[in-house]
Amino acid sequence: MTTPLALALPWLLPFAALRRLARKSPNLSDLPPAAGPLVSVIIPARDEARTIETVVRSVLSTSYQRMELLVVDDRSTDATRQLVEQLARRDVRLRLIHGEELPPGWFGKQWACAQGYRAARGEVLLFTDADTRHEPELLGRAIAALDATGADLLTVAPRQATVTLWERLVMPQVLVLLGLRFHPARVNQARRPRDVIAVGQFMMMPRASYEAVGTHAAVRGEVAEDLAMAQLVWSMGKRLHFAFAEQLIETRMYRDLGHLIEGWSKNVYLGGRRSFPDEPLLRALVPAALSGAMLFWLVPPAILALALVLPWPDLAPPALAATIASAAFWGVVSMGMQIPPWYALLFPLGASMTLYIVLRSAIRGARKVEWKGRTYDASVTGRE
């Protein structure tokens, strides 16, 4: 006969994933910095006044000698342009590109990247985000990896900085799922397009490779343009290399709850569907799978709460055991992300908010994608 505590055993299974999540190989830090060709670093920037100085100064502090930095101001309504202009007066390596009006069928980021490419002089292009901070040796080690692997697209996993309560509760929920699905070691040995991904915060490509796949124009209508670019590179028989770089680049994706909800609502549903490009059944199951992952963590505390009110004496012990196991798992994950482990005690709150984001994203679907003051209809701009 099954003992009541045996009902809690499924909540021990996630611990088996910790070993995979902890494996940080391949790692950009394992390669010595290399010299090489001119690298054009391109930053698409729309209303990035809070972060633009940090990323620009960090890129300009590089120890890599041959580098130019282009910031493409994508019609910002804040002080982004003025801040970059001030910095450009102090360093000739920095140029400000005044973004043109967004044409039909394009998402803003892709359009800004394409304009940066047109103005770039480098043999190697690095597309990076305004919410990143680069260490001086990042470029040199990235060039070393590009040379060593012969990659047509080099992408890295940065350290994810989290500061506010909601960042520390929601980001682990999402990043664990992404880390299990797209571990770099697996991506580098991918045999199907569903197994590849790129990280938009760092995408380095030789100019010839970028032009061969059609530039950002080829993914102009994609919500998850980094994922689409990775699949495009792979489908054309070109080489993709994904490495960890947590000691060399940091990003803070979202700075408050509203920004976090808007950002993940944009990406979760459409990005999840895009990750199964040729498998309609799996694409259709994405909302259910993501919702199920969040409900997995919510069931034990929900039953425990009910067991304290209703006469369910047999369910209280397994629910308590499963809740403790869940908190312990998220405590380990939190420490790995440099988040104080006590935040793990609030994992039901994080799972609830993530479930809300998943449902919000699925309900909106391709009909309403909002980002940086623009609203897109992805069913018109491109493929879901």
Coordinates of C-alpha atoms in Angstrom, one line a residue, residues 197-326:
I197 CA 18.6 29.1 -29.3
A198 CA 20.5 32.3 -29.1
V199 CA 20.5 34.9 -26.3
G200 CA 19.7 38.3 -27.6
Q201 CA 21.9 40.1 -25.1
F202 CA 25.0 38.8 -26.9
M203 CA 25.0 37.6 -30.5
M204 CA 28.3 37.8 -32.4
M205 CA 28.6 36.9 -36.1
P206 CA 31.2 37.3 -38.8
R207 CA 29.8 39.9 -41.2
A208 CA 29.9 37.3 -44.0
S209 CA 27.8 34.9 -42.0
Y210 CA 25.3 37.6 -41.0
E211 CA 24.9 38.6 -44.6
A212 CA 24.6 35.0 -45.8
V213 CA 21.6 34.3 -43.6
G214 CA 19.9 37.5 -44.7
T215 CA 20.7 39.9 -41.8
H216 CA 18.0 40.9 -39.4
A217 CA 15.7 41.4 -42.3
A218 CA 15.2 37.6 -42.4
V219 CA 13.7 37.7 -38.9
R220 CA 12.2 41.2 -39.0
G221 CA 8.7 40.0 -38.0
E222 CA 9.7 37.6 -35.2
V223 CA 8.9 38.4 -31.6
A224 CA 11.8 36.1 -30.4
E225 CA 14.3 37.3 -33.0
D226 CA 17.2 35.7 -31.2
L227 CA 15.6 32.2 -31.2
A228 CA 14.6 32.7 -34.9
M229 CA 18.1 33.8 -35.9
A230 CA 19.5 30.7 -34.2
Q231 CA 17.1 28.4 -36.0
L232 CA 17.9 30.2 -39.3
V233 CA 21.6 29.7 -38.9
W234 CA 21.1 26.0 -38.0
S235 CA 18.7 25.4 -40.9
M236 CA 21.2 26.8 -43.4
G237 CA 23.9 24.3 -42.2
K238 CA 25.9 26.9 -40.4
R239 CA 27.6 26.6 -37.1
L240 CA 26.1 27.9 -33.8
H241 CA 28.1 28.0 -30.6
F242 CA 26.6 28.7 -27.2
A243 CA 28.7 29.2 -24.1
F244 CA 28.4 30.4 -20.5
A245 CA 29.9 33.8 -19.8
E246 CA 28.5 34.7 -16.3
Q247 CA 31.9 36.1 -15.2
L248 CA 32.2 38.3 -18.3
I249 CA 28.7 39.8 -18.9
E250 CA 25.8 40.7 -16.7
T251 CA 22.2 41.6 -17.6
R252 CA 19.2 42.9 -15.7
M253 CA 16.3 42.2 -18.0
Y254 CA 13.5 43.8 -16.1
R255 CA 13.5 46.4 -13.4
D256 CA 10.0 46.4 -11.9
L257 CA 6.9 44.2 -12.0
G258 CA 5.2 46.1 -14.8
H259 CA 8.3 45.8 -17.0
L260 CA 8.6 42.1 -16.1
I261 CA 5.0 41.3 -17.0
E262 CA 5.2 43.2 -20.2
G263 CA 8.5 41.6 -21.2
W264 CA 7.7 38.0 -20.5
S265 CA 4.1 38.4 -21.8
K266 CA 5.7 39.3 -25.1
N267 CA 8.1 36.3 -25.2
V268 CA 6.6 33.4 -23.3
Y269 CA 3.8 32.2 -25.6
L270 CA 5.1 33.2 -29.0
G271 CA 8.7 32.3 -28.1
G272 CA 7.5 28.9 -26.8
R273 CA 5.6 28.2 -30.0
R274 CA 8.5 29.4 -32.1
S275 CA 10.8 26.9 -30.3
F276 CA 8.9 24.1 -32.0
P277 CA 9.0 25.4 -35.6
D278 CA 8.0 22.2 -37.4
E279 CA 5.9 20.4 -34.8
P280 CA 2.3 21.6 -34.7
L281 CA 1.2 19.4 -31.9
L282 CA 3.9 20.5 -29.5
R283 CA 3.4 24.1 -30.5
A284 CA -0.3 23.8 -29.6
L285 CA 0.6 22.3 -26.2
V286 CA 3.0 25.1 -25.2
P287 CA 0.4 27.0 -23.0
A288 CA -0.6 23.8 -21.2
A289 CA 3.0 22.7 -20.6
L290 CA 4.0 26.0 -19.2
S291 CA 0.9 26.3 -17.1
G292 CA 1.4 22.7 -15.8
A293 CA 5.0 23.5 -14.8
M294 CA 3.7 26.4 -12.6
L295 CA 0.8 24.3 -11.2
F296 CA 3.3 21.6 -10.2
W297 CA 4.8 24.0 -7.6
L298 CA 1.4 25.4 -6.5
V299 CA -0.4 22.1 -5.8
P300 CA 1.5 21.2 -2.5
P301 CA 1.0 24.6 -0.7
A302 CA -2.5 24.8 -1.9
I303 CA -3.4 21.3 -0.6
L304 CA -1.5 22.1 2.7
A305 CA -3.6 25.2 3.2
L306 CA -6.8 23.4 2.5
A307 CA -5.8 20.5 4.8
L308 CA -5.5 22.9 7.6
V309 CA -9.1 23.9 7.2
L310 CA -10.8 20.8 5.9
P311 CA -10.7 17.3 7.5
W312 CA -7.9 15.9 5.3
P313 CA -5.5 14.4 7.8
D314 CA -4.0 12.0 5.3
L315 CA -3.0 14.7 2.9
A316 CA -1.4 17.2 5.3
P317 CA 1.9 15.3 5.8
P318 CA 2.6 14.7 2.1
A319 CA 1.6 18.2 1.2
L320 CA 3.9 19.6 3.9
A321 CA 6.8 17.3 2.7
A322 CA 6.3 18.4 -0.9
T323 CA 6.1 22.0 0.1
I324 CA 9.4 21.7 2.1
A325 CA 11.0 19.9 -0.8
S326 CA 9.9 22.6 -3.2

